[in-house]
PDB file of C-alpha atoms in Angstrom:
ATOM      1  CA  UNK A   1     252.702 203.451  89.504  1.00  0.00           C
ATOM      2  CA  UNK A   2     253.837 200.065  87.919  1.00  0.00           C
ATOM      3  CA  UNK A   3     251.235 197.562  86.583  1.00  0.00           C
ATOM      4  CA  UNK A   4     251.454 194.990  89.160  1.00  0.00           C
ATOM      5  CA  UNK A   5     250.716 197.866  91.812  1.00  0.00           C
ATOM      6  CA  UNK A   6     247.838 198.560  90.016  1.00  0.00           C
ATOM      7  CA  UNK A   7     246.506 195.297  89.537  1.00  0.00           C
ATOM      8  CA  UNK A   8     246.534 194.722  93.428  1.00  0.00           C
ATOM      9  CA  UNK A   9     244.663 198.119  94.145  1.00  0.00           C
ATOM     10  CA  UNK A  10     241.897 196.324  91.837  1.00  0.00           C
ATOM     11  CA  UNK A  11     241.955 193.171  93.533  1.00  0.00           C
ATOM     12  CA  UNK A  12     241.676 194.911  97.043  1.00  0.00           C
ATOM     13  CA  UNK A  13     239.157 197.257  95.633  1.00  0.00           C
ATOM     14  CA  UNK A  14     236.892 194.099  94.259  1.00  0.00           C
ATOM     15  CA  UNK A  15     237.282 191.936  97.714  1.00  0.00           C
ATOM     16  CA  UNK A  16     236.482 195.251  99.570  1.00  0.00           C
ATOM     17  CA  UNK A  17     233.391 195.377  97.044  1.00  0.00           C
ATOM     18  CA  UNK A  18     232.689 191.625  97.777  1.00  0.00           C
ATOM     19  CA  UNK A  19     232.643 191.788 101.063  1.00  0.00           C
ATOM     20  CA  UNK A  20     230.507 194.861 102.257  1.00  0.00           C
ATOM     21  CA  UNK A  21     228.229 193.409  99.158  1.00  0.00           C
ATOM     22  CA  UNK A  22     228.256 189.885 101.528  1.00  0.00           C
ATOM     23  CA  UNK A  23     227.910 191.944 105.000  1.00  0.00           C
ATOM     24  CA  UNK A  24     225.627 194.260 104.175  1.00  0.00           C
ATOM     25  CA  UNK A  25     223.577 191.183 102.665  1.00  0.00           C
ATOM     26  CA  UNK A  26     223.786 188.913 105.779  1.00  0.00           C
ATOM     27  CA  UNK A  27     221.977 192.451 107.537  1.00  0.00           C
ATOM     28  CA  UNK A  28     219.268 192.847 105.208  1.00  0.00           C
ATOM     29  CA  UNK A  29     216.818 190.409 105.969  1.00  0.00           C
ATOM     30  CA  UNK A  30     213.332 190.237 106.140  1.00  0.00           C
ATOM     31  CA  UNK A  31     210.598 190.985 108.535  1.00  0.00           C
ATOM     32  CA  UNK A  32     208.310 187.961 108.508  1.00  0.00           C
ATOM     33  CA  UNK A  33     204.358 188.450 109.376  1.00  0.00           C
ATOM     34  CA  UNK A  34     202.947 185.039 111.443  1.00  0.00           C
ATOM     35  CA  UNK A  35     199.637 186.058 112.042  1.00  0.00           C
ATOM     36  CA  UNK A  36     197.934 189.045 111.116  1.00  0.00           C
ATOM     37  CA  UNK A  37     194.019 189.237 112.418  1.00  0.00           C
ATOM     38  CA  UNK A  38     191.075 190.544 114.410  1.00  0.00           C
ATOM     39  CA  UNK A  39     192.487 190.355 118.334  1.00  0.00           C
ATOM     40  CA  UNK A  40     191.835 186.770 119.368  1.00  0.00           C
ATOM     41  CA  UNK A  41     190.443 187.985 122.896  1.00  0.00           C
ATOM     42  CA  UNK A  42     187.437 189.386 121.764  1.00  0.00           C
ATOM     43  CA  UNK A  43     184.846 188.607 119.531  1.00  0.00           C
ATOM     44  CA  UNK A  44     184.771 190.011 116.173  1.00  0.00           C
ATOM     45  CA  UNK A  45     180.920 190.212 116.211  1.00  0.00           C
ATOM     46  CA  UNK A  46     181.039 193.539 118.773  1.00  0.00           C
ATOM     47  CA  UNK A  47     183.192 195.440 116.323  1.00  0.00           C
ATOM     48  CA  UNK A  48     182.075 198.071 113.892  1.00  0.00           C
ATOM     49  CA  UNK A  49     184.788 197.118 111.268  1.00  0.00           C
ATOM     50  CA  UNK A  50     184.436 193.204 110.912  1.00  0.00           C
ATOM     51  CA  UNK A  51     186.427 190.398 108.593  1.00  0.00           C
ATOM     52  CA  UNK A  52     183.676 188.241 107.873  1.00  0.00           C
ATOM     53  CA  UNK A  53     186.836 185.554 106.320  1.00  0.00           C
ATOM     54  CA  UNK A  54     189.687 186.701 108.669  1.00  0.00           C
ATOM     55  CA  UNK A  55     192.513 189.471 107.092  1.00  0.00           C
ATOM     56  CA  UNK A  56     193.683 187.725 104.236  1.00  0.00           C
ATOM     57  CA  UNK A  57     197.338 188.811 103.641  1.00  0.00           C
ATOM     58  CA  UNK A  58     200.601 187.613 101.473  1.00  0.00           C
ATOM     59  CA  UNK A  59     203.751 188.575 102.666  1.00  0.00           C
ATOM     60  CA  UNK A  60     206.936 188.778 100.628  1.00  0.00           C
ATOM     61  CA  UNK A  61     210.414 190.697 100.609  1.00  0.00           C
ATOM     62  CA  UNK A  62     209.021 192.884 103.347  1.00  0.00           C
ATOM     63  CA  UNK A  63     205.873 193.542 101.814  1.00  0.00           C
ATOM     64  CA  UNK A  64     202.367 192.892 103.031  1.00  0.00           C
ATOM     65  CA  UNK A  65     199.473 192.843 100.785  1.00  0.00           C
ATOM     66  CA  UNK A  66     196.195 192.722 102.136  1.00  0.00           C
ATOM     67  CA  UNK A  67     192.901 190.532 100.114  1.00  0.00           C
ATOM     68  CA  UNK A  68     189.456 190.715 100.545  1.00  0.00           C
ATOM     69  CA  UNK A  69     186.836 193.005 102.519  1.00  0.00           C
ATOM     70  CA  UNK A  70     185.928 193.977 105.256  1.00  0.00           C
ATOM     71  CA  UNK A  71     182.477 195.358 106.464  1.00  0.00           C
ATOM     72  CA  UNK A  72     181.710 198.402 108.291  1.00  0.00           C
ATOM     73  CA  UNK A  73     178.537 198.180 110.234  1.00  0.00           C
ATOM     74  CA  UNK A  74     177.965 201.891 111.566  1.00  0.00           C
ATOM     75  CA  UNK A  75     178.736 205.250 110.660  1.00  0.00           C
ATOM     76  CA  UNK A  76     181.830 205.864 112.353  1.00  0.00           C
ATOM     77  CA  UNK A  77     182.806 209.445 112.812  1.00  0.00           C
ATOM     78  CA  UNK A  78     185.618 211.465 114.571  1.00  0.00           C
ATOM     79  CA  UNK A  79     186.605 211.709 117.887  1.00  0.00           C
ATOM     80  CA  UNK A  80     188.361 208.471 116.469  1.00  0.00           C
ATOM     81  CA  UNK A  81     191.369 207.265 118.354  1.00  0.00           C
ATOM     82  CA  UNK A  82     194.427 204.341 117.573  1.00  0.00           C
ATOM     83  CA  UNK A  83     196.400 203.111 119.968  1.00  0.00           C
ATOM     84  CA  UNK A  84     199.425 200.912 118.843  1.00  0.00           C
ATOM     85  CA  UNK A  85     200.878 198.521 121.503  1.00  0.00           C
ATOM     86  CA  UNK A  86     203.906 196.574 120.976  1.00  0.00           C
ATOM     87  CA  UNK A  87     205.189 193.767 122.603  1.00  0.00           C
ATOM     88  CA  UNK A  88     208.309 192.094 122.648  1.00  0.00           C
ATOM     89  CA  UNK A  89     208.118 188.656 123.326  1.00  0.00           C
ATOM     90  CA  UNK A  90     210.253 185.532 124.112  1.00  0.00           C
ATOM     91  CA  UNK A  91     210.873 183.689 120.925  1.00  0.00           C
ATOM     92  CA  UNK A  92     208.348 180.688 122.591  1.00  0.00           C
ATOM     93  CA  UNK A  93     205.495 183.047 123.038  1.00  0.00           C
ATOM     94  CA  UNK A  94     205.811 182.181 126.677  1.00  0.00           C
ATOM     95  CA  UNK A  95     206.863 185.588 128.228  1.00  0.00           C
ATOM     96  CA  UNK A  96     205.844 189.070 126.763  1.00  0.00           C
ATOM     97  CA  UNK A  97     205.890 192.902 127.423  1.00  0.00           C
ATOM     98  CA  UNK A  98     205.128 196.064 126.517  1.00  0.00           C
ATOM     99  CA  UNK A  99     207.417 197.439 124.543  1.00  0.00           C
ATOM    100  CA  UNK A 100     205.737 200.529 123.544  1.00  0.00           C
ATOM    101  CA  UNK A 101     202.401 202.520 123.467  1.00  0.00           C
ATOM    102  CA  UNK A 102     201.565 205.632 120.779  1.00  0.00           C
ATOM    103  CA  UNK A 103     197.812 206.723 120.754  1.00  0.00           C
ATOM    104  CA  UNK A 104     197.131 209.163 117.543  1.00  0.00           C
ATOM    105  CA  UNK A 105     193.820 211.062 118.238  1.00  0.00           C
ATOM    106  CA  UNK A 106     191.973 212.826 115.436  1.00  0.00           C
ATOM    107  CA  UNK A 107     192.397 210.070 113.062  1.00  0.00           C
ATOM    108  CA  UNK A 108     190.048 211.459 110.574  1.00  0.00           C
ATOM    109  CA  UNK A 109     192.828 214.294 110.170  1.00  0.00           C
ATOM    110  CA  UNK A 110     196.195 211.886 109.890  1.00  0.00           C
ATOM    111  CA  UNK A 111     193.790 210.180 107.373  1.00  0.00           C
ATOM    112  CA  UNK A 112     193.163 213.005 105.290  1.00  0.00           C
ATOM    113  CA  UNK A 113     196.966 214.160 105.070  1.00  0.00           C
ATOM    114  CA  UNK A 114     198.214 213.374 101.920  1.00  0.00           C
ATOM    115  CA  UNK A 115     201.750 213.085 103.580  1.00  0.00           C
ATOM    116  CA  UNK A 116     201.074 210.470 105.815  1.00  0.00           C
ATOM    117  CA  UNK A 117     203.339 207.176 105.125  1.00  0.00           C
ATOM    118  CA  UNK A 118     199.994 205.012 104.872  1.00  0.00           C
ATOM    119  CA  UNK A 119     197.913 207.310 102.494  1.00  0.00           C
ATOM    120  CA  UNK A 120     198.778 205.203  99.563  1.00  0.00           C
ATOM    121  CA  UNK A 121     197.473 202.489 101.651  1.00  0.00           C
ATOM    122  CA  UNK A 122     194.232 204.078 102.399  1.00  0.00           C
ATOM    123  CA  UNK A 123     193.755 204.928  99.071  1.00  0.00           C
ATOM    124  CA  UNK A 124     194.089 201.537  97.633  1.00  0.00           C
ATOM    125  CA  UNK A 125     190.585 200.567 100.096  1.00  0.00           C
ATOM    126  CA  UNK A 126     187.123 200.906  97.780  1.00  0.00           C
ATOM    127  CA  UNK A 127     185.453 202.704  98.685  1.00  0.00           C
ATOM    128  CA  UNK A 128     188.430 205.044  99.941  1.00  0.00           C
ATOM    129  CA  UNK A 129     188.460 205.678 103.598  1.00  0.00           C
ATOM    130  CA  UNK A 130     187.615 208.986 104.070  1.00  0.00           C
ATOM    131  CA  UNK A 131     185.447 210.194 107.509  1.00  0.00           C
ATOM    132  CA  UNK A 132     182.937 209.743 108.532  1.00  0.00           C
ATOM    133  CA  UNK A 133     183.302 205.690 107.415  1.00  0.00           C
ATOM    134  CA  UNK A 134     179.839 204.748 105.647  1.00  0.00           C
ATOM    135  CA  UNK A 135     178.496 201.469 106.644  1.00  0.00           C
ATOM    136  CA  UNK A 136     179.223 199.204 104.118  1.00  0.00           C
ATOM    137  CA  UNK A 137     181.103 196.431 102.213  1.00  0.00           C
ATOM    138  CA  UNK A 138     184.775 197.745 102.192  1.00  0.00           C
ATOM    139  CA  UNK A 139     187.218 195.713  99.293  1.00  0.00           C
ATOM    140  CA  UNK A 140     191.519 195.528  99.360  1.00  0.00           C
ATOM    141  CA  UNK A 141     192.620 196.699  95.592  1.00  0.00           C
ATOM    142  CA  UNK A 142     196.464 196.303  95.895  1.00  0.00           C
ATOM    143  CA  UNK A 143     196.789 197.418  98.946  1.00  0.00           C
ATOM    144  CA  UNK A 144     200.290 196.626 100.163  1.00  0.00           C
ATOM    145  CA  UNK A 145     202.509 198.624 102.803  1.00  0.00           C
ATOM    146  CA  UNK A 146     206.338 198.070 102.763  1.00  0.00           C
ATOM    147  CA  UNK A 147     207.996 196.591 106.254  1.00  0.00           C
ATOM    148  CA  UNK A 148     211.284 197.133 104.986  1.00  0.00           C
ATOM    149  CA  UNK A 149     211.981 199.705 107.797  1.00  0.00           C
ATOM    150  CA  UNK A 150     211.887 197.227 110.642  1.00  0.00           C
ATOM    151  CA  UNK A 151     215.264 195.716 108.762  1.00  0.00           C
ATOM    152  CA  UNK A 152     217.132 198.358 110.571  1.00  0.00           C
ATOM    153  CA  UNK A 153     215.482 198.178 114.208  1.00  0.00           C
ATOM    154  CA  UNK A 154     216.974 195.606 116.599  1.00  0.00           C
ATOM    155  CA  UNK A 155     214.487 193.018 116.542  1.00  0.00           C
ATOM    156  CA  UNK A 156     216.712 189.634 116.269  1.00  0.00           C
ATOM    157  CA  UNK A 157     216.081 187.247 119.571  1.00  0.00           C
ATOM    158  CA  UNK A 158     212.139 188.556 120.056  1.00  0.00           C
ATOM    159  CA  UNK A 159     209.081 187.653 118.699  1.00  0.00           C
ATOM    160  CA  UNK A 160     206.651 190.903 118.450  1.00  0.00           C
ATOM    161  CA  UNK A 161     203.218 191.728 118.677  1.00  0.00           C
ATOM    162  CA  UNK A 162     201.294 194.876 117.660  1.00  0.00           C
ATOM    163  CA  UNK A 163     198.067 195.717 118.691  1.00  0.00           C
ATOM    164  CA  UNK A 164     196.265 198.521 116.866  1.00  0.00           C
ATOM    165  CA  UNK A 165     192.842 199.575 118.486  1.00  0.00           C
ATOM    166  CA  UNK A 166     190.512 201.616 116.953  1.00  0.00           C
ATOM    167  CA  UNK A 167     188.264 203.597 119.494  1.00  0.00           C
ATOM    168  CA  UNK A 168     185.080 205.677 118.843  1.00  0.00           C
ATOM    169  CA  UNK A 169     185.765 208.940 122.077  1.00  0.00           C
ATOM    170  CA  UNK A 170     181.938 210.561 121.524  1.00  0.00           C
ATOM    171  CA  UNK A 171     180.578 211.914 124.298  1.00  0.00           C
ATOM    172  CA  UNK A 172     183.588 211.218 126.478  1.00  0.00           C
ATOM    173  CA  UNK A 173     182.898 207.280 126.104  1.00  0.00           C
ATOM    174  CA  UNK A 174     185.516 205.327 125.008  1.00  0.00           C
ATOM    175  CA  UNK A 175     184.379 202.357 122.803  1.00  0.00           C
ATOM    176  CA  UNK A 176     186.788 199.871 121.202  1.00  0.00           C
ATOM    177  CA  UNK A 177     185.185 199.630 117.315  1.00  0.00           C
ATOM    178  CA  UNK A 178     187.874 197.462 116.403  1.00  0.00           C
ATOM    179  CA  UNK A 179     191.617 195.503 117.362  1.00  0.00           C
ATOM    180  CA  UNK A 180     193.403 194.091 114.908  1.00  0.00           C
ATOM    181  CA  UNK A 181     197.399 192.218 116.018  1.00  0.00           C
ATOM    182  CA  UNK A 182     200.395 191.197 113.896  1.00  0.00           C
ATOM    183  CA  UNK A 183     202.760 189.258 114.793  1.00  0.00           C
ATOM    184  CA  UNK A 184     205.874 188.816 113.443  1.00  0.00           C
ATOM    185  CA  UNK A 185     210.046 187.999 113.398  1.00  0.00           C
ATOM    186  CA  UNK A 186     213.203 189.702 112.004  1.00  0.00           C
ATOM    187  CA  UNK A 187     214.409 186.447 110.198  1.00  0.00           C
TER     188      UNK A 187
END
């Protein structure tokens, strides 16, 4: 193989390089949080877990990092349930719906499994979340949790919202202890 051959293998090989380098770029972009708070349809005063200043929250390169406290009021103690609702909305806001629905009962036990994705997260709460929750002054040490993973679902065009509700199940009563919705764009 001459020289000049070679030379053009290397200058197909770098514009190759350069452009899946520029593609796969232009796909990885970044899941941005707009709001991130107590559910504005209900008052934050019924809850059991309550943000006396809001959630405070940054937000960069896919990573959301909570601040603050946040007080629980009550012992709270399994049955616990979460449901997670997500909505796809219009870009405007004006139109939504469901998207989705998961409901994880026994919380206490996902909580305790040391290979759950959020257990890092957990941990980073003092005290640390274990069950039953103590009432209390609860603090945010560097907790963070990485939305990287939403780079790969198809979220371009929509606006989404999450609800995650926290329910108390004794006795066969359901009782909402706490709702907490993010909101947020593939940008």
């Amino acid at each position: 193989m001459n020289h000049h051959h070679r030379l053009e293998q290397f200058r197909t090989v770098v514009v190759l390089i350069i452009f899946i380098r520029f593609v796969f770029s232009a796909r990885t972009k970044e899941f941005v949080v707009d709001r991130f708070s107590p559910c504005l349809n209900s008052s934050n005063d019924k809850y059991t877990v309550r943000f006396p200043d809001q959630v405070k929250y940054t937000i960069s390169k896919n990573v959301v990092q909570l601040h603050g406290n946040f007080n629980v009021t009550e012992t709270i103690q399994e049955p616990l349930e979460m449901a997670l609702i997500t909505n796809r909305c219009s870009m405007d806001m004006k139109s939504c719906e469901q998207f989705n629905k998961m409901t994880v009962s026994r919380l206490c036990s996902v909580l305790s499994n040391e290979k759950n994705m959020w257990t890092s997260f957990y941990k980073s709460v003092d005290p640390d979340l274990r069950c039953p929750f103590q009432p209390g002054i609860y603090k945010f040490i560097n907790s963070s949790s990485d939305l990287s993973f939403f780079r790969n679902f198809p979220l371009e065009g929509f606006r989404w919202q999450v609800y995650m509700k926290f329910y108390t199940t004794k006795n066969k009563a359901k009782r909402e202890i706490f709702c907490l919705t993010i909101q947020g764009s593939k940008k």
